[in-house]
Short mmCIF file of C-alpha atoms (C1' of nucleotides) in Angstrom, two decimals:
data_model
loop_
_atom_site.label_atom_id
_atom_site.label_comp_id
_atom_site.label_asym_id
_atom_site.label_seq_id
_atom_site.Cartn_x
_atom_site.Cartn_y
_atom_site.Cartn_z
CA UNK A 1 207.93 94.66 -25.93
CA UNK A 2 210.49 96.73 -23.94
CA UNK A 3 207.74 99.13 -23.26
CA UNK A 4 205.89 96.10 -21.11
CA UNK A 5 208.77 95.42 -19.42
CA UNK A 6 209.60 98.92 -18.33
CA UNK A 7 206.02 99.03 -17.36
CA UNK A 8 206.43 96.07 -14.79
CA UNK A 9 209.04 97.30 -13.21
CA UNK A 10 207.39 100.86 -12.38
CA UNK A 11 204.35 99.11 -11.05
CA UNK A 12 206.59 97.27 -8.51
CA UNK A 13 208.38 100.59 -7.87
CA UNK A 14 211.25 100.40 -9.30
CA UNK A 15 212.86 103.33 -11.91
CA UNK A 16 213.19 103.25 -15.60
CA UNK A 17 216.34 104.26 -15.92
CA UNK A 18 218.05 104.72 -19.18
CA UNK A 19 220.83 101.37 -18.38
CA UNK A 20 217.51 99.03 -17.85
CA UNK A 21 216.05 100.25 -20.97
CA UNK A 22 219.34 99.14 -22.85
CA UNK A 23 219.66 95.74 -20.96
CA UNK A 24 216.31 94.91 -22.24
CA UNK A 25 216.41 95.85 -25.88
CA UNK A 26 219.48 93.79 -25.98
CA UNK A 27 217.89 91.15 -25.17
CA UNK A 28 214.71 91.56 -26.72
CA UNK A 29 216.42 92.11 -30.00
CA UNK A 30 219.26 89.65 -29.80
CA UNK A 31 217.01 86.76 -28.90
CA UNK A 32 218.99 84.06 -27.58
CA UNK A 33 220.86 83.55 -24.52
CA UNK A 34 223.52 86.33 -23.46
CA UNK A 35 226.01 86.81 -20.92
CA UNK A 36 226.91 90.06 -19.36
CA UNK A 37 229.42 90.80 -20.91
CA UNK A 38 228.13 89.56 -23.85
CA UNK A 39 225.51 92.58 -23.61
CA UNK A 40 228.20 95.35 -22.68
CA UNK A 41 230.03 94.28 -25.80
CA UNK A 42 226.55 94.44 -28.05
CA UNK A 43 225.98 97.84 -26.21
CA UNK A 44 229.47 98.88 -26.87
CA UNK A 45 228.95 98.08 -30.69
CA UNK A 46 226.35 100.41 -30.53
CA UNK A 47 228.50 103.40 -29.25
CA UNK A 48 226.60 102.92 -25.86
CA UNK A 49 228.80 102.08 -22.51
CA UNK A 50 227.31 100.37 -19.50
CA UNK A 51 229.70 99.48 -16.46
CA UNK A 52 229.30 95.53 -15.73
CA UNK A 53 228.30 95.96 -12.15
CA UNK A 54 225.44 97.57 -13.34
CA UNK A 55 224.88 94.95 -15.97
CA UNK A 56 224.67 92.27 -13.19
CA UNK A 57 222.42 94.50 -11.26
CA UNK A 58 220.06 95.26 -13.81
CA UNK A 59 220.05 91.04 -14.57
CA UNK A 60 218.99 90.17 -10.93
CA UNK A 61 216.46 92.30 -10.61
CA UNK A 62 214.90 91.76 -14.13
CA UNK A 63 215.29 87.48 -12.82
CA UNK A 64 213.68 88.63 -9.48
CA UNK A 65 211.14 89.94 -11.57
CA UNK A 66 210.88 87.07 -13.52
CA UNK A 67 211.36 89.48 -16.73
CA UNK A 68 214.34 87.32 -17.64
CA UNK A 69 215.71 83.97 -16.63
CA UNK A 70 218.82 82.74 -16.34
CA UNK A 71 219.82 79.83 -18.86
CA UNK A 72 220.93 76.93 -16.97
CA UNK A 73 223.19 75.63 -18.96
CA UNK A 74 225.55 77.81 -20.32
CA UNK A 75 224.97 80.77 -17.42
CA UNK A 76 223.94 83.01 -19.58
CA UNK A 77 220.66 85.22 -20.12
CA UNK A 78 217.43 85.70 -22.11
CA UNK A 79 214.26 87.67 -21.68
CA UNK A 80 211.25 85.61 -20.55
CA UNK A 81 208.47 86.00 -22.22
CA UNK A 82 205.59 87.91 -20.21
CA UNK A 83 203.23 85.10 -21.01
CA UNK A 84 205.14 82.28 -19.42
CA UNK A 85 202.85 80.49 -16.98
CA UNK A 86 204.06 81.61 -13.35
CA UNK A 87 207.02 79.54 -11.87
CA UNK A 88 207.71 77.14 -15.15
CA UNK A 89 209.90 78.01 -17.37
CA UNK A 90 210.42 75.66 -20.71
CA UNK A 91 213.23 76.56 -22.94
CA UNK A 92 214.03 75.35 -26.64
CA UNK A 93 217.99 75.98 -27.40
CA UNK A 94 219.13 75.04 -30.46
CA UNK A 95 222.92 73.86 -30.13
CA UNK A 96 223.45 74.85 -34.23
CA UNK A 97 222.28 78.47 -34.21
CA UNK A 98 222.00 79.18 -30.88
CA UNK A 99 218.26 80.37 -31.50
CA UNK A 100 215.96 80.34 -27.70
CA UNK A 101 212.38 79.82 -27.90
CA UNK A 102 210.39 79.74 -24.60
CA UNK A 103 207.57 77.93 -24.33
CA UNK A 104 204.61 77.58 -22.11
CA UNK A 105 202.05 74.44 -21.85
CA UNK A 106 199.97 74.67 -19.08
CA UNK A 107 198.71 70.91 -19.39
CA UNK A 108 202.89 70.02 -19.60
CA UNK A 109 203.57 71.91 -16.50
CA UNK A 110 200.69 70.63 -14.44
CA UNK A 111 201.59 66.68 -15.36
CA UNK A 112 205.08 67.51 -14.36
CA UNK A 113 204.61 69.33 -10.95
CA UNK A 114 201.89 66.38 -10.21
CA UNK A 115 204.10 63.79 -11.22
CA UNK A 116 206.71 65.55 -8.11
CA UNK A 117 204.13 65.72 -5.34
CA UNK A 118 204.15 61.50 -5.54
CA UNK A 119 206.66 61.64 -4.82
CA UNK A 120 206.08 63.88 -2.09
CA UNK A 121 207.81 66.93 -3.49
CA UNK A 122 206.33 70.37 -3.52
CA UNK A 123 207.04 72.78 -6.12
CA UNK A 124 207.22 76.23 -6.33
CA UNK A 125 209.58 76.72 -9.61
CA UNK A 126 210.42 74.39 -12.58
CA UNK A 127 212.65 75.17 -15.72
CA UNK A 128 213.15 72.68 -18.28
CA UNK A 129 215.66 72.90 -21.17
CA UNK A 130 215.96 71.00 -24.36
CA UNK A 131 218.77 70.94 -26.63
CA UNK A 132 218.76 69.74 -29.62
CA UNK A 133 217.59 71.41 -33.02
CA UNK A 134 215.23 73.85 -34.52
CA UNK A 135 213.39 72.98 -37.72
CA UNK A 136 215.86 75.44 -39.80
CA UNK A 137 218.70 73.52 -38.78
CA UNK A 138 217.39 69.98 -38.76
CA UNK A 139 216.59 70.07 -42.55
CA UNK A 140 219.96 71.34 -43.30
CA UNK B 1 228.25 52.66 -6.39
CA UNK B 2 231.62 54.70 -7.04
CA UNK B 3 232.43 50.68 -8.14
CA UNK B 4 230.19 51.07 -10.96
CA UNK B 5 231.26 54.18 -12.10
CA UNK B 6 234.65 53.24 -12.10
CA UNK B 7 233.66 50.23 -14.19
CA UNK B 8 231.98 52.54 -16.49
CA UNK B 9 234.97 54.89 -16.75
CA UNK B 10 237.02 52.26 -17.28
CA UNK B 11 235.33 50.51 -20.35
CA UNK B 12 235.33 54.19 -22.02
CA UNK B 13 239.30 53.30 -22.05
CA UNK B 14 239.46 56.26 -19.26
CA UNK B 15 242.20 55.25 -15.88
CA UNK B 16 240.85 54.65 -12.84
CA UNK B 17 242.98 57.23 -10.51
CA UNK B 18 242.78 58.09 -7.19
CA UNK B 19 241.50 61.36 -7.77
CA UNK B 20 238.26 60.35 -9.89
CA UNK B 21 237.75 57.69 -7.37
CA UNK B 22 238.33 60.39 -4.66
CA UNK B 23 235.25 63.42 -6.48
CA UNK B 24 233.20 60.21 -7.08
CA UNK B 25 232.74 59.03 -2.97
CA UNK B 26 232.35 62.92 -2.42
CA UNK B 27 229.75 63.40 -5.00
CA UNK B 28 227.97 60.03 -4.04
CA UNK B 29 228.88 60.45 -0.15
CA UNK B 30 227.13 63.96 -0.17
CA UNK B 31 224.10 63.41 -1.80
CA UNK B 32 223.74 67.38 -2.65
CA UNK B 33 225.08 69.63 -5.97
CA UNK B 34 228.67 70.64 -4.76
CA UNK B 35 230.76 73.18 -6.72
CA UNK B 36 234.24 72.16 -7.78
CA UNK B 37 235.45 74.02 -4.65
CA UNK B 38 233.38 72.38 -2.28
CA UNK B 39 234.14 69.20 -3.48
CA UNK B 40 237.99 70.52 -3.16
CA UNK B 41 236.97 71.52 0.43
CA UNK B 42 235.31 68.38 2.11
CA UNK B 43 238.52 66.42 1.17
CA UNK B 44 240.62 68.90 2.46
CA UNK B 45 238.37 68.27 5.61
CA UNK B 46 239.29 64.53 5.10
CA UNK B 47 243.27 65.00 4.57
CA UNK B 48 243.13 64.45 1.06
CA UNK B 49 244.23 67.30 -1.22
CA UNK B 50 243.21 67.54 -4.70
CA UNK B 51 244.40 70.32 -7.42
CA UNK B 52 241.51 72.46 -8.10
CA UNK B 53 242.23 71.99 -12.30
CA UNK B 54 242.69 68.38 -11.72
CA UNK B 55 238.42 68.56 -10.24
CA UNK B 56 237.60 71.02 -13.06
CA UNK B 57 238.85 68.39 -15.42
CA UNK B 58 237.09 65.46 -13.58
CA UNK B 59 233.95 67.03 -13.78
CA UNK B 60 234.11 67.59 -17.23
CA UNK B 61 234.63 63.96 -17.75
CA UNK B 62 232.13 62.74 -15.60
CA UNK B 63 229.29 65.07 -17.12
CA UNK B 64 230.25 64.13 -20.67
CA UNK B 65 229.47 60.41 -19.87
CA UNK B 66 226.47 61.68 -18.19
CA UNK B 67 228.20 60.25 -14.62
CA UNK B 68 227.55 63.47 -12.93
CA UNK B 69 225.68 66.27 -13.98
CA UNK B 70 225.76 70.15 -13.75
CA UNK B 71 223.32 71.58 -12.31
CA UNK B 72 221.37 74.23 -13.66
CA UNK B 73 220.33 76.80 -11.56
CA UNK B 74 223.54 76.50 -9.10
CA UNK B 75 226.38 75.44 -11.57
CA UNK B 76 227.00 72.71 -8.97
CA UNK B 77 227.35 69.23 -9.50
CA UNK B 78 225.76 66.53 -8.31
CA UNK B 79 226.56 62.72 -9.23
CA UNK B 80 223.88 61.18 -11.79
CA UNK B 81 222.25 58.10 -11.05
CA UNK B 82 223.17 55.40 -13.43
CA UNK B 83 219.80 54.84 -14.45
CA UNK B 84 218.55 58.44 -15.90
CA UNK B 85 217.06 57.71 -18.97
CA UNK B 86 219.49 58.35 -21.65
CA UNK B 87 219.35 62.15 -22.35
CA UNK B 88 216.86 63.08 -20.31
CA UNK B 89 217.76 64.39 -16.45
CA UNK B 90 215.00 65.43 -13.96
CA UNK B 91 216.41 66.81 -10.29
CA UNK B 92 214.24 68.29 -7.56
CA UNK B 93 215.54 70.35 -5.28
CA UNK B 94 214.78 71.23 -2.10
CA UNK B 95 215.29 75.04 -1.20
CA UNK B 96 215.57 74.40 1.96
CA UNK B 97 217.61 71.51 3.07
CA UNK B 98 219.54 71.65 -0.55
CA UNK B 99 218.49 67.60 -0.81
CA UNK B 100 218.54 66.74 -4.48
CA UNK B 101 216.97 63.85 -6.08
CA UNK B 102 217.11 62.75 -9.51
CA UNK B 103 214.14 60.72 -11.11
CA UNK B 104 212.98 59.64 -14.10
CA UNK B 105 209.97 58.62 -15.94
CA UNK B 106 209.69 57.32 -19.71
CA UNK B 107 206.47 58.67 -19.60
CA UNK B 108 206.66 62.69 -18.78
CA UNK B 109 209.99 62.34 -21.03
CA UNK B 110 208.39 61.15 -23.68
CA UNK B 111 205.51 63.31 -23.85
CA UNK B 112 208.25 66.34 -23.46
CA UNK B 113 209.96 65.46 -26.02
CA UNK B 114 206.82 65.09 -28.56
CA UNK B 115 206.13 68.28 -26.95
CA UNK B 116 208.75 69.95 -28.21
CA UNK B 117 208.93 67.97 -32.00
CA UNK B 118 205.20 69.43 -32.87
CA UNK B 119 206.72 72.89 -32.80
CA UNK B 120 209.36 71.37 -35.35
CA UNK B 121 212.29 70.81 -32.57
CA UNK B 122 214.37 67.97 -32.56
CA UNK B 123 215.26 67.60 -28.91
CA UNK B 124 218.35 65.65 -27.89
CA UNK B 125 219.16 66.41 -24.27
CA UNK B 126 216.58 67.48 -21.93
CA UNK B 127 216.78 69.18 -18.15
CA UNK B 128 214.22 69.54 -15.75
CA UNK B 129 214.73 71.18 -12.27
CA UNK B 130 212.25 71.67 -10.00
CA UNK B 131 213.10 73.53 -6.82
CA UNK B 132 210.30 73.92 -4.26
CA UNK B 133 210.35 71.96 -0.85
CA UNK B 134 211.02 67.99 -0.19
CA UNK B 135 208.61 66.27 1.53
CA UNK B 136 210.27 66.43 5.10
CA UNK B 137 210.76 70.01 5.15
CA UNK B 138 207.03 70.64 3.77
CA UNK B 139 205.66 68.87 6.77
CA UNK B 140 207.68 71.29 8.94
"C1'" DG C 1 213.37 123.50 -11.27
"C1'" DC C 2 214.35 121.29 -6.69
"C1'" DC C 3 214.85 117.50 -3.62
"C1'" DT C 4 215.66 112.79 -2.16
"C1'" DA C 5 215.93 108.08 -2.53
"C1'" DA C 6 217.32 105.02 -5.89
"C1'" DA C 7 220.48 103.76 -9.19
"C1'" DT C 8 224.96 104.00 -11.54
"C1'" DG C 9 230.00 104.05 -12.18
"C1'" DC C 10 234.43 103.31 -10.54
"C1'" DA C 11 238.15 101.00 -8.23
"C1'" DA C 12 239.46 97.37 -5.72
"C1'" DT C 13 239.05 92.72 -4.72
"C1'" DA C 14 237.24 88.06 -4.63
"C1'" DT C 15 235.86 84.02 -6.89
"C1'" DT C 16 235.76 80.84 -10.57
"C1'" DA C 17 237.78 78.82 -14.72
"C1'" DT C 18 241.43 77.82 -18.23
"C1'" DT C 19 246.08 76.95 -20.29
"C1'" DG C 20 250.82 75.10 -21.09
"C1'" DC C 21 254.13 72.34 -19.49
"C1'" DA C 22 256.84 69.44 -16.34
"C1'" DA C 23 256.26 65.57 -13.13
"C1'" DT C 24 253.75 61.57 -11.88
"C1'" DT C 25 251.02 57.38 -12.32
"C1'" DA C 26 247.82 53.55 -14.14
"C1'" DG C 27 247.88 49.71 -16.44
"C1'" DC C 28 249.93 47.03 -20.21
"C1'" DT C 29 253.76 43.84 -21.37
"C1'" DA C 30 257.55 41.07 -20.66
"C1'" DT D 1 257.34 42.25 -10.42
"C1'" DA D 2 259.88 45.75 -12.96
"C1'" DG D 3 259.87 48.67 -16.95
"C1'" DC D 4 257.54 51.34 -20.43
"C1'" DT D 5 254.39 54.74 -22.31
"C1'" DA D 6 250.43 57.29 -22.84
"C1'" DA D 7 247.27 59.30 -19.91
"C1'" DT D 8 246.67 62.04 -16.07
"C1'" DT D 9 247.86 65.25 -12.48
"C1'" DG D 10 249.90 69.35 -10.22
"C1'" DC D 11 251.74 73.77 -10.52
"C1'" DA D 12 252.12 78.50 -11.88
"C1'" DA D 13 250.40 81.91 -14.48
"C1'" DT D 14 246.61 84.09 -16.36
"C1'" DA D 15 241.93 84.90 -17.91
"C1'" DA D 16 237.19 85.38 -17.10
"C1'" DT D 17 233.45 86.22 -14.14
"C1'" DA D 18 231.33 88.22 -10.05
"C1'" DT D 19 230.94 91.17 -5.81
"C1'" DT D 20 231.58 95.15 -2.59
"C1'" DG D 21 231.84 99.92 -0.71
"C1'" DC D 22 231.47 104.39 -1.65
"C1'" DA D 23 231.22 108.76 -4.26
"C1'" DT D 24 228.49 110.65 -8.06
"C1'" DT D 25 224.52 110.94 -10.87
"C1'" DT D 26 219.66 110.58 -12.08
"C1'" DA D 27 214.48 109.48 -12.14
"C1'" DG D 28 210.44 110.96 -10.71
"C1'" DG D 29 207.56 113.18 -7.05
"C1'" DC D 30 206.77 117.78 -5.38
#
DNA sequence: GCCTAAATGCAATATTATTGCAATTAGCTA
DNA sequence: TAGCTAATTGCAATAATATTGCATTTAGGC
């Protein structure tokens, strides 16, 4: 929910300003992976105008925040889901339809980040991304 | 080994020039993700000059035989080991020193990948980064 | 409603990436 | 080893993406 969102941000201070609010619908209701200007042209569809340099803004801080994530691959952006266990991010991207379902698995996450420290590596963050296909577009 | 690259390269039906040999012993001689224009900058630094399009290009051919990879979270590239298990590439980097070290294991890749199919996704390629601290600068 | 710090928009600029085409080169063949 | 040809590179132009400083506007506390 937007309304979560915005509610994070306050708590750490920071205003709801009417630009933020638009960022995140965007990508709330879009639901796969955007790029900037991606979401001033889905904004400008809508008869709304946001300048890009507050676009980028608005993208760091909601990453900072960790209220969206950058996709690694293609550069582009997507709202995290609040739920997503702290510091691992797992992304499905389907290379058909686009579609971007995170993921969480706490048991996943621990195997992996234990699996680093043999090797003597100490982790703080972890994304993983799989391409490949979702159901709908495997059975087509 | 740039030698083995080369080899590979070669068997795709792809020349062996003096520039690909040239981004290969940077990538492999640095050891760290380097952007096109870093890579365009250390052999500058070594008297060599390469066109910036004729990296660009490079790149592109070395990630799409999965010599070199892009990676994620910096859009730099850093050369992939030869042995990566086929579709599946796992980097940890350090946030402090910027060392980067690809492994793999069957295992964690595997159970990723099952993961992923029990929530009906068909994965094909699959990226893991995990940024925290390597062992050396841990201990510091 | 007023005030102030925070946030936005604008303009300029920097950085990164792509394209078409002419010049060059790797590697095959004689 | 020289010549041939397709592949590759370099160049110039341009497009796309990202950043900065500063004047203007706005959210949210009073």
């Amino acid at each position: 929910m937007v309304q979560d969102s915005i509610r994070i941000l306050q708590a750490q201070g920071y205003k709801a300003t009417k630009p933020r609010k638009l960022v995140f619908e965007v990508l709330e209701g879009i639901g796969r992976p955007l790029s900037p200007y991606d979401i001033q042209d889905i904004l400008r569809a809508r008869g709304k105008h946001l300048n890009h340099v507050t676009i980028y803004r608005t993208l760091d801080l909601l990453c900072s925040l960790n209220l969206a994530h950058k996709v690694l691959s293609s550069g582009r952006f997507v709202k995290c889901s609040l739920a997503a266990i702290e510091g691992c991010h797992r992304f499905m991207i389907c290379q058909q339809c686009g579609a971007i379902r995170e993921f969480a698995d706490k048991q996943l996450c621990q195997e992996e980040n234990d699996f680093a420290r043999n090797l003597g590596f100490h982790t703080e963050h972890h994304f993983s991304e799989f391409s490949g296909l979702c159901s709908q577009c495997y059975s087509k």
